[in-house]
Short mmCIF file of C-alpha atoms in Angstrom, two decimals:
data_model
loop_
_atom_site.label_atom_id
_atom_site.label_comp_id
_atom_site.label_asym_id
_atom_site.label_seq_id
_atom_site.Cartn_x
_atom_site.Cartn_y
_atom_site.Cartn_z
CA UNK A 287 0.00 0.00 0.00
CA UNK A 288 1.60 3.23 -1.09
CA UNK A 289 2.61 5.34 2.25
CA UNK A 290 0.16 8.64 2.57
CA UNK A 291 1.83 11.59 2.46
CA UNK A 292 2.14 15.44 4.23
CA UNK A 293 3.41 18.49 2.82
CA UNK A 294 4.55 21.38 5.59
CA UNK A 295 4.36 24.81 3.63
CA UNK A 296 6.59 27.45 5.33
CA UNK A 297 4.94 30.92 5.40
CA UNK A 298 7.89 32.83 6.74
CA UNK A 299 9.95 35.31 4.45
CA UNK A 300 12.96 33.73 6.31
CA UNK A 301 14.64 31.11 4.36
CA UNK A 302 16.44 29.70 7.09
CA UNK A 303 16.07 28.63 10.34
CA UNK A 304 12.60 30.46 11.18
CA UNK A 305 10.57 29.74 13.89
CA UNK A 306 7.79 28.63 11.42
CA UNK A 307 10.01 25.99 10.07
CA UNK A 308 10.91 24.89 12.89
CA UNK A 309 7.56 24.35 14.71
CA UNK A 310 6.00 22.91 11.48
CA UNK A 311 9.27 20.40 11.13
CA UNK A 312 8.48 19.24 14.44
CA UNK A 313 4.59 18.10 13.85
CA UNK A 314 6.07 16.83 9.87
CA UNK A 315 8.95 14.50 11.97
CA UNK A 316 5.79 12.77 14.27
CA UNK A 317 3.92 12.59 11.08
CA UNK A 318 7.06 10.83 9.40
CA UNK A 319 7.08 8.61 12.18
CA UNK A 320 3.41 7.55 12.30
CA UNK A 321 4.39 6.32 8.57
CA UNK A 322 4.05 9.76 6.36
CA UNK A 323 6.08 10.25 3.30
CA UNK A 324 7.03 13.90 4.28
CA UNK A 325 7.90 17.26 2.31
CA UNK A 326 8.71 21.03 3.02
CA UNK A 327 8.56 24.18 0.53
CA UNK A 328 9.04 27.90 0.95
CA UNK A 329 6.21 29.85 -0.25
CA UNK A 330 8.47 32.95 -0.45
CA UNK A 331 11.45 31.39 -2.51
CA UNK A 332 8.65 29.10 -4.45
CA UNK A 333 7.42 32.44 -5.46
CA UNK A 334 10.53 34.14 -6.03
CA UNK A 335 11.61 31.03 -8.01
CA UNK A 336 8.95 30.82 -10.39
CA UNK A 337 7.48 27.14 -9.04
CA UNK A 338 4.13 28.30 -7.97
CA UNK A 339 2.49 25.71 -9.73
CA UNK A 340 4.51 22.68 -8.56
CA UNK A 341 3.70 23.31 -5.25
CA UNK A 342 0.37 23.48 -6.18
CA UNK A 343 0.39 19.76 -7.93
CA UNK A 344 2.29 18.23 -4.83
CA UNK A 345 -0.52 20.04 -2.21
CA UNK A 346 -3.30 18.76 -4.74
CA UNK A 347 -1.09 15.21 -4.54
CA UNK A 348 -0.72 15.51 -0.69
CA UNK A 349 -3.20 13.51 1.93
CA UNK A 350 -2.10 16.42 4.07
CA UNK A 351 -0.92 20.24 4.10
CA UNK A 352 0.04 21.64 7.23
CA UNK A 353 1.02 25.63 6.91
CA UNK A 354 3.20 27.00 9.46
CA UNK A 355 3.49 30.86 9.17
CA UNK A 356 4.01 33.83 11.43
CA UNK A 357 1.67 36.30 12.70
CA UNK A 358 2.14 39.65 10.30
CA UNK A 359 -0.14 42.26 11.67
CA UNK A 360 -3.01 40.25 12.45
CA UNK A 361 -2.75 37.73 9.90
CA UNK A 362 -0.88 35.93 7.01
CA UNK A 363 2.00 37.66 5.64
CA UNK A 364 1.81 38.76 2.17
CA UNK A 365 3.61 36.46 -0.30
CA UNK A 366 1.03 33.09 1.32
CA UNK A 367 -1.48 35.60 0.35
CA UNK A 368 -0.61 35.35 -2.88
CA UNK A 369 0.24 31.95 -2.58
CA UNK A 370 -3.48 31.67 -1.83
CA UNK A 371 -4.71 33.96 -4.42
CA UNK A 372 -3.13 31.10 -6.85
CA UNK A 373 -4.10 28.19 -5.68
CA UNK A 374 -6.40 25.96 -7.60
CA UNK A 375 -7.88 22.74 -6.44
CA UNK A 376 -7.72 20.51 -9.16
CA UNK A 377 -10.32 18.24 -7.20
CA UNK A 378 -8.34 15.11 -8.12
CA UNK A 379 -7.59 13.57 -5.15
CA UNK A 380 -10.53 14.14 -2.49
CA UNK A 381 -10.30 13.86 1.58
CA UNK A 382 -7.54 16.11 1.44
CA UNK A 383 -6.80 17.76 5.47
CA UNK A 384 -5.00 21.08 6.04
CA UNK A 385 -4.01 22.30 9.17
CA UNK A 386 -2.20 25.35 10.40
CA UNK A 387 0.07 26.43 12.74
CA UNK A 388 0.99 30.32 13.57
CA UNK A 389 3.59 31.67 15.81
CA UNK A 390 3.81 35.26 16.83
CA UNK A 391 5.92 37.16 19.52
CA UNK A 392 2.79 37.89 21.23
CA UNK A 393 3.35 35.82 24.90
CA UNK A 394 -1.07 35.55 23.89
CA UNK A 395 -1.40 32.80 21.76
CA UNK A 396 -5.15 33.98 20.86
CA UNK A 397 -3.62 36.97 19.22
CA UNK A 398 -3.07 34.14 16.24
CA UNK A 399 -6.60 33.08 16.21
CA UNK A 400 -7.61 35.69 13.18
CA UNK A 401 -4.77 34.64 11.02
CA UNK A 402 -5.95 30.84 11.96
CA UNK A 403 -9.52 31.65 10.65
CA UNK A 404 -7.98 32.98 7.28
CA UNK A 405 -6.45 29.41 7.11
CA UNK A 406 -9.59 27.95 8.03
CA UNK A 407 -11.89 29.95 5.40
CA UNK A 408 -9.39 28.71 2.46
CA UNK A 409 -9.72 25.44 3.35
CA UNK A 410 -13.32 25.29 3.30
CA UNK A 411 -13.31 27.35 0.41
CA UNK A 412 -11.06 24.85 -1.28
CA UNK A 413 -12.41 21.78 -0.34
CA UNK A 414 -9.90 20.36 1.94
CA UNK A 415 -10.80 18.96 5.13
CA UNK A 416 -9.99 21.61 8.34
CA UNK A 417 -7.97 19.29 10.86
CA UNK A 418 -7.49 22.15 12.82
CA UNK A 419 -5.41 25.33 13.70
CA UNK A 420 -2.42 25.25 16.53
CA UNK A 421 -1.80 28.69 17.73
CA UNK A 422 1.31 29.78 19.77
CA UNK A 423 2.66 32.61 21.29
CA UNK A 424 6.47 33.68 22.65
CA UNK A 425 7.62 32.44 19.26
CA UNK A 426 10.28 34.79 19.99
CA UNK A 427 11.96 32.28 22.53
CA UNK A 428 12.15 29.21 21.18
CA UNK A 429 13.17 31.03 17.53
CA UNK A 430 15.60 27.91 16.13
CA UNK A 431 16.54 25.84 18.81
CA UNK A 432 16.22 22.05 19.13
CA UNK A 433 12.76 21.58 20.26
CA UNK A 434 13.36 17.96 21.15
CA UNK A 435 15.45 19.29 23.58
CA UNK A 436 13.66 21.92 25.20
CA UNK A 437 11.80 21.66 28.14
CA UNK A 438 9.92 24.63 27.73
CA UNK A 439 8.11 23.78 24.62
CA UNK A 440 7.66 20.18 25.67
CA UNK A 441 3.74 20.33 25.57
CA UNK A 442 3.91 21.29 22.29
CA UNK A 443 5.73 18.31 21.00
CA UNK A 444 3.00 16.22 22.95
CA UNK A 445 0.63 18.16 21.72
CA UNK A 446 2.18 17.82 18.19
CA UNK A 447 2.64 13.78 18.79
CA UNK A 448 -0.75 13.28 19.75
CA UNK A 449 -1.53 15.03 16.68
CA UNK A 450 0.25 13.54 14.27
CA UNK A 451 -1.38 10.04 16.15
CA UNK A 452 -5.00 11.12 15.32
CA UNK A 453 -4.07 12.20 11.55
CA UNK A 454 -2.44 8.53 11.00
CA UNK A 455 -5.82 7.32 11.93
CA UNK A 456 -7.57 9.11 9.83
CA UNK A 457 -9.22 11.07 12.36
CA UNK A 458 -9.38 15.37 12.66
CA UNK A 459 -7.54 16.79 15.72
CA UNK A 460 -8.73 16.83 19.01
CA UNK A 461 -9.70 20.16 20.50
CA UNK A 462 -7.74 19.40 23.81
CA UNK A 463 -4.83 18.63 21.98
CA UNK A 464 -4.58 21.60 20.04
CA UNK A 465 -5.51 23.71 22.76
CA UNK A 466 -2.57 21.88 25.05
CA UNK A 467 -0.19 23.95 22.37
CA UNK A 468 -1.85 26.95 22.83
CA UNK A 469 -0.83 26.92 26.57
CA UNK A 470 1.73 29.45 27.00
CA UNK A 471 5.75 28.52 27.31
CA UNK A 472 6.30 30.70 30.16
CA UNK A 473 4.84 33.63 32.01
CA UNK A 474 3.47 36.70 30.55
CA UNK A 475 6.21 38.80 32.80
CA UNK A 476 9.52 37.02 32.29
CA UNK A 477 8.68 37.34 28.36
CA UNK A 478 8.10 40.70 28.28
CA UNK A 479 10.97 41.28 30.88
CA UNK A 480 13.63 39.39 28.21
CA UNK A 481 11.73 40.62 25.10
CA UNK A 482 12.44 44.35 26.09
CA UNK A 483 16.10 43.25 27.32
CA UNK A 484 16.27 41.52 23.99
CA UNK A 485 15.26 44.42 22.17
CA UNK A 486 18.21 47.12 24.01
CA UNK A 487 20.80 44.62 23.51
CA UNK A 488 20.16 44.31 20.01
CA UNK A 489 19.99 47.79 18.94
CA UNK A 490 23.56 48.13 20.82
CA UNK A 491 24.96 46.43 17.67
CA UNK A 492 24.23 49.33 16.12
CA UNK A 493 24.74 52.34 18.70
CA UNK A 494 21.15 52.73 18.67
CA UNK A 495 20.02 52.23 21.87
CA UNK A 496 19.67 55.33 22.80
CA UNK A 497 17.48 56.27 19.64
CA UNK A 498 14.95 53.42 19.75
CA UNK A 499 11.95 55.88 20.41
CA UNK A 500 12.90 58.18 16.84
CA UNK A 501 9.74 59.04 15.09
CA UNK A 502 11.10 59.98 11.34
CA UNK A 503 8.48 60.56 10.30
CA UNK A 504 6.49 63.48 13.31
CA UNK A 505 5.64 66.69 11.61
CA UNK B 110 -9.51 65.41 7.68
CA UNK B 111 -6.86 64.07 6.31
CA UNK B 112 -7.70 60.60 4.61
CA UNK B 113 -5.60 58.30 3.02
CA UNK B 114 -6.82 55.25 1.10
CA UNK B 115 -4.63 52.68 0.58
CA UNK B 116 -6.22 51.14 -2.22
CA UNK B 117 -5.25 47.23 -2.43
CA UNK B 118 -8.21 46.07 -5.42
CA UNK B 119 -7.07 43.90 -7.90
CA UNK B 120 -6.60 45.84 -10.94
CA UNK B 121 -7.30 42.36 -12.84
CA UNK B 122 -10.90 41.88 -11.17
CA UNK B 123 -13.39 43.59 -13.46
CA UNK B 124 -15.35 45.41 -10.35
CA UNK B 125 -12.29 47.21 -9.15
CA UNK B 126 -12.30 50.21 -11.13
CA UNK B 127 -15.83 51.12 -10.17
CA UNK B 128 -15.73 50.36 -6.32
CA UNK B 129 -12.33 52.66 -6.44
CA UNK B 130 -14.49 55.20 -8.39
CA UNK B 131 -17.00 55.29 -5.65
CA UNK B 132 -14.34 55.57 -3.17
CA UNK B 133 -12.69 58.04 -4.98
CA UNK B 134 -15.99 60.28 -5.89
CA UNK B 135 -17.62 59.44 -2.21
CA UNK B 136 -14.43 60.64 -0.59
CA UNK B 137 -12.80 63.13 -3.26
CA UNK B 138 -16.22 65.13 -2.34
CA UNK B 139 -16.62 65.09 1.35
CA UNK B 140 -13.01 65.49 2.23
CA UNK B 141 -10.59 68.30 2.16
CA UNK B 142 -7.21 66.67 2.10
CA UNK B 143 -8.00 63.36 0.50
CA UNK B 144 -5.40 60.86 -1.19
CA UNK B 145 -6.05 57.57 -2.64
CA UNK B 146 -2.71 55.55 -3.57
CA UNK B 147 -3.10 52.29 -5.95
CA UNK B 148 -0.45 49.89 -3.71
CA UNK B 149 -0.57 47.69 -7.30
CA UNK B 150 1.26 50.59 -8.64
CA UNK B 151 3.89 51.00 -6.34
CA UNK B 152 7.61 48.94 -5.53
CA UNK B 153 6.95 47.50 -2.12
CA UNK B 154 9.24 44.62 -1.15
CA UNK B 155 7.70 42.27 0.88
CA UNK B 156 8.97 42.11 4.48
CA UNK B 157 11.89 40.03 5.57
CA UNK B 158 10.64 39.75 8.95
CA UNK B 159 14.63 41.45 10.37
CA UNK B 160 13.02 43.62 12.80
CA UNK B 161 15.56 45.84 11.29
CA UNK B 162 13.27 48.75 11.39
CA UNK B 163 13.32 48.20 14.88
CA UNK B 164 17.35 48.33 16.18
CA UNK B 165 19.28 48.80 13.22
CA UNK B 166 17.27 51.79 11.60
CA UNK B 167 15.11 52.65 14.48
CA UNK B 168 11.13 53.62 12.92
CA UNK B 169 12.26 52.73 9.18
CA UNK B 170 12.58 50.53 7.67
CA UNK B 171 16.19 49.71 5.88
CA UNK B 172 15.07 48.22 2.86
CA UNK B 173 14.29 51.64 0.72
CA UNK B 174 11.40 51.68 -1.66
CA UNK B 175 7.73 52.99 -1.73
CA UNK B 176 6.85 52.15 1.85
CA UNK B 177 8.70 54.92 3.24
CA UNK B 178 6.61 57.48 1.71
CA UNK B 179 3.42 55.29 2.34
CA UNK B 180 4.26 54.99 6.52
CA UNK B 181 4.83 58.65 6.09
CA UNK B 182 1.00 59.23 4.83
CA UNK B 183 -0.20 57.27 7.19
CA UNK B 184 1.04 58.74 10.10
CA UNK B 185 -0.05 61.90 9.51
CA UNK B 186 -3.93 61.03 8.18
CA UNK B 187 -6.54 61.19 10.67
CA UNK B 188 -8.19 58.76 8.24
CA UNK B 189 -6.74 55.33 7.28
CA UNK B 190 -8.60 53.57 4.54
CA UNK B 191 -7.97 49.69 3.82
CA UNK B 192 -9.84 49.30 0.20
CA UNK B 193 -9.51 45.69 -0.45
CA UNK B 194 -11.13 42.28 -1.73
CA UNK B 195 -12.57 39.83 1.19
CA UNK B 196 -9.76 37.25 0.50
CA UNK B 197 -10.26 34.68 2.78
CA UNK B 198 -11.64 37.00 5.30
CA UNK B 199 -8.92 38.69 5.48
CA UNK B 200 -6.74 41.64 2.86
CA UNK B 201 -5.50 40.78 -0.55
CA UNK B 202 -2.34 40.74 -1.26
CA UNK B 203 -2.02 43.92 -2.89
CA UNK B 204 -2.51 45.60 0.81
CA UNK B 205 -1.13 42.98 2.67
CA UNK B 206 2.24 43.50 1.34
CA UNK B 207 1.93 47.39 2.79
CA UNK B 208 0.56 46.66 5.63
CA UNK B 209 3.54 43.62 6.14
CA UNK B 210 6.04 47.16 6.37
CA UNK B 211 3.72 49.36 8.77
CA UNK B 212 5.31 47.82 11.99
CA UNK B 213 8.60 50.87 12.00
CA UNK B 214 5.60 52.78 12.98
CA UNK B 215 4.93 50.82 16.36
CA UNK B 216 7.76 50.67 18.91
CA UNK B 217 9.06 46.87 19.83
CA UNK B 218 8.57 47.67 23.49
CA UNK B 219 5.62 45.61 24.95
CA UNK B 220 2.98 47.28 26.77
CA UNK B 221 -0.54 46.12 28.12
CA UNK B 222 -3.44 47.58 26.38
CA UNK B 223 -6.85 47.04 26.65
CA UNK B 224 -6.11 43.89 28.74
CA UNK B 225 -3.38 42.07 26.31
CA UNK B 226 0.01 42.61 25.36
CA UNK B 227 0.64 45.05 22.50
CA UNK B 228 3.88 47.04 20.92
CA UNK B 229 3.85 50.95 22.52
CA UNK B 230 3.30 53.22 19.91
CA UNK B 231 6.28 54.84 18.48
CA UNK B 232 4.03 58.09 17.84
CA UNK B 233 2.05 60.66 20.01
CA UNK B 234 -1.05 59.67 17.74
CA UNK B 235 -2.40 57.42 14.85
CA UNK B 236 -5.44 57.56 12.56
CA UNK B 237 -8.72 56.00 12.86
CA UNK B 238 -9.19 53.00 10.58
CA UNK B 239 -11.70 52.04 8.01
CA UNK B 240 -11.78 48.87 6.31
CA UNK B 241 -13.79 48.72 2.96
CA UNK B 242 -13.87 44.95 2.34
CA UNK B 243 -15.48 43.78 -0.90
CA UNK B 244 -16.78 40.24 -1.72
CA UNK B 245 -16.98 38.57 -4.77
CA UNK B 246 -19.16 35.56 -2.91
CA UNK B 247 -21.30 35.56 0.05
CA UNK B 248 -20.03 34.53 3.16
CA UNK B 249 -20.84 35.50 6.62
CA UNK B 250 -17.77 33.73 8.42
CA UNK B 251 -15.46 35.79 5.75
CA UNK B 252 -17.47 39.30 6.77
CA UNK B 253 -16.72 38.53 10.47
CA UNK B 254 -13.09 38.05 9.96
CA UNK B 255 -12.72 40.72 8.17
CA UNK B 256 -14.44 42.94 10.68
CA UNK B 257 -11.87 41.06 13.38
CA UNK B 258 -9.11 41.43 11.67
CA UNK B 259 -9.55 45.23 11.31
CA UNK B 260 -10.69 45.41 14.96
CA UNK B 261 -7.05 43.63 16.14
CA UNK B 262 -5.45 45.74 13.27
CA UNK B 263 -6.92 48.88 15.30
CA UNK B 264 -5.86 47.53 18.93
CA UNK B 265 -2.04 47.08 17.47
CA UNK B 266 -1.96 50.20 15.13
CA UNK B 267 -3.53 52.20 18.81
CA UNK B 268 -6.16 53.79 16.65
CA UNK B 269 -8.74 55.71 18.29
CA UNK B 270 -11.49 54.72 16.56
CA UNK B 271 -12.53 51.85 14.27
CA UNK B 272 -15.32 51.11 11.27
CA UNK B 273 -15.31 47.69 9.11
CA UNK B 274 -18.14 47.86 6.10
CA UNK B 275 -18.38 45.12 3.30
CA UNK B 276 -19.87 45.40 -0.12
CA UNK B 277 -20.97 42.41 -2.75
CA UNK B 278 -19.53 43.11 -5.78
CA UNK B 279 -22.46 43.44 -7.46
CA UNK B 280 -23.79 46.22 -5.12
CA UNK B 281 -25.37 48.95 -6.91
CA UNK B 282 -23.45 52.09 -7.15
CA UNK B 283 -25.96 54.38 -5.05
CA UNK B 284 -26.45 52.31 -2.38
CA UNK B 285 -22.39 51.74 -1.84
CA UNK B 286 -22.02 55.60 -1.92
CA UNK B 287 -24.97 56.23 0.00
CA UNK B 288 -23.27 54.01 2.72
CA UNK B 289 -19.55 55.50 2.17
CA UNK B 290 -21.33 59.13 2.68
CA UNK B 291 -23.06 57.94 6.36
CA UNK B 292 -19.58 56.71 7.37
CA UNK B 293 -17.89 59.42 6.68
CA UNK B 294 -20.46 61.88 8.44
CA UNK B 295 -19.93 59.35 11.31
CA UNK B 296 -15.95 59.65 10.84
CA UNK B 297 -16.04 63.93 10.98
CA UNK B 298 -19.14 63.46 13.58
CA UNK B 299 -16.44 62.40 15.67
CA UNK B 300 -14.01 65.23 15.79
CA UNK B 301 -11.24 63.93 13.70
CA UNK B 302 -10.72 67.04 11.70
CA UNK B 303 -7.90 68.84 12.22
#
């Protein structure tokens, strides 16, 4: 019996080492060990690149498309937008299940929940089954580490496992297991205590912490 | 009032030119100060996500196109108009890739706001926001994301007062301007002018 397979579409203009790839590689790895035949693309160099279209035919080909993007301002950013805008379901294969994932460096993960329901409407819209949406905040401290590792993001590798147990099965994802990702990885006041630190020490770099407040453009 | 519409229609969709007509003629005639720009006209790279705009360049962005001119508009409207198609509930692309390179406006400090965590706002003040979503299929759950979306866009961009409105492409002219008219009675109704 030929293997099933699940496509992870990255939604971050990064090309490397974003948190979006690296939260959607995780749920893709428990997929690939529940028996998936797995595959990533890069919406942004897919578009840059010209190869719309293929990764079109391999999301029409896949049993499952999971899209892991970033919050931009309350939604999707751009280029899966247009990513979007293109896509035609060739209505081929049928029972098709999408699900999608968005980080933000909100510590909130609810603060995802509109760019989730854009997800949501294009699936319906396009005929694939919704499996659900993960949403999860303080994307800003987990970024690219190992999250096998980590203890701090460990309930969302169960939640991911448990996941990627229900798709194997056939089945859509529980609401208690996506919610267990959408608990938050640590408290709303060390975040914003390290985010602001993070913030000063970066602009250092560039002898700029004492200008981070410049309006350029007050008249 | 100053109002800028940032006009995101697809110029390939047939119904564009007449809903930016009606924008443009509902507008054009009941503001002083009014400027419409056509984003599908302009060189706006998408964002790269550096936070550059941020630390390195601190309220601008460092990659140097269109967008600097654009963040300049809209900080000094009292109006900010979001004319775009219902895609998905949510922008098109067209304005999405604008509104991807607002965030130099908003400071990366963290502050609590209306309950949850938001950026500080870089500026003493911000416009009000109007989002002019237009459908080319009905859909109820796309209208209400829309209308969200443009809510959290107002909680994040700090702007003092919000409107969402959504048209069928098929609407008749007079009834869209009609509409477009009340709202902007509303809009000066509420002291905006300058």
């Amino acid at each position: 019996m030929q293997n099933k397979t699940a496509i992870l579409l990255i939604g971050s203009p990064k090309p490397f080492k974003s948190s979006s790839e690296n939260i959607g590689k995780l749920l893709l790895g428990y997929l690939a060990k529940e028996g998936f035949a797995t595959d990533i693309e890069h919406i942004g160099m897919a578009i840059r690149e010209g190869a719309v279209d293929k990764v079109i035919h391999k999301v029409n080909n896949s049993d499952i498309t999971i899209i892991s993007t970033p919050l931009f301002v309350d939604s999707i950013p751009a280029p899966l937008i247009s990513f979007l805008e293109l896509y035609q379901n060739d209505k081929q294969k049928t029972n098709k299940k999408l699900i999608g994932i968005v980080n933000s460096g909100f510590p909130e993960s609810f603060q995802n929940d509109t760019a989730i329901e854009v997800l949501r409407l294009f699936s319906i819209h396009n005929d694939f089954y919704w499996a659900g949406g993960f949403t999860i905040g303080c994307g800003g401290a987990f970024g690219s580490m190992d999250l096998h590792k980590s203890k701090m993001v460990k309930h969302i590798a169960e939640s991911f496992q448990e996941a990627a147990i229900c798709l194997s099965k056939g089945d859509t994802i529980l609401k208690e297991v996506l919610e267990k990702a959408s608990k938050p990885i640590m408290s709303t006041f060390i975040y914003v205590f390290f985010g602001q630190l993070g913030w000063y020490l970066q602009s250092i770099k560039y002898h700029n912490q004492f200008n981070l407040k410049a309006r350029p453009y007050a008249k | 009032m100053k109002v800028l519409v940032l006009n995101g229609l697809n110029p390939n969709q047939p119904e564009s030119n007449r809903f930016k007509d009606i924008v443009n003629s509902s507008f054009g005639l009941n503001s002083s100060g009014f400027e419409m720009v056509d984003l599908h006209t302009k060189k706006i790279h998408k964002c790269r996500g550096c936070f550059d705009c941020w630390v390195r360049t601190p309220g601008e962005c460092f990659v140097k196109d269109d967008s600097q001119h654009i963040c300049n508009l809209i900080i000094n409207c009292n109006l900010l108009v979001f004319l775009t198609p219902i895609v998905y509930g949510g922008y098109s692309s067209y304005l999405k890739i604008m509104l991807d390179r607002i965030i130099p406006l908003i400071s990366p400090f963290f502050v609590k706001y209306k309950g949850e965590i938001h950026h500080k706002p870089r500026y003493n003040k911000y416009p009000a926001l109007l989002g002019l979503g237009i459908q080319s299929y009905a859909s109820s759950d796309e209208v209400k994301s829309f209308k969200q979306i443009i809510y959290r866009n107002s909680l994040n961009l700090h702007s003092p007062f919000f409107h969402a409105e959504t048209f069928m492409n098929t609407d008749d002219e007079a009834s869209v301007k009609n509409t477009m008219i009340d709202i902007i009675l509303r809009m000066e109704d509420l002291n905006y002018a300058e």
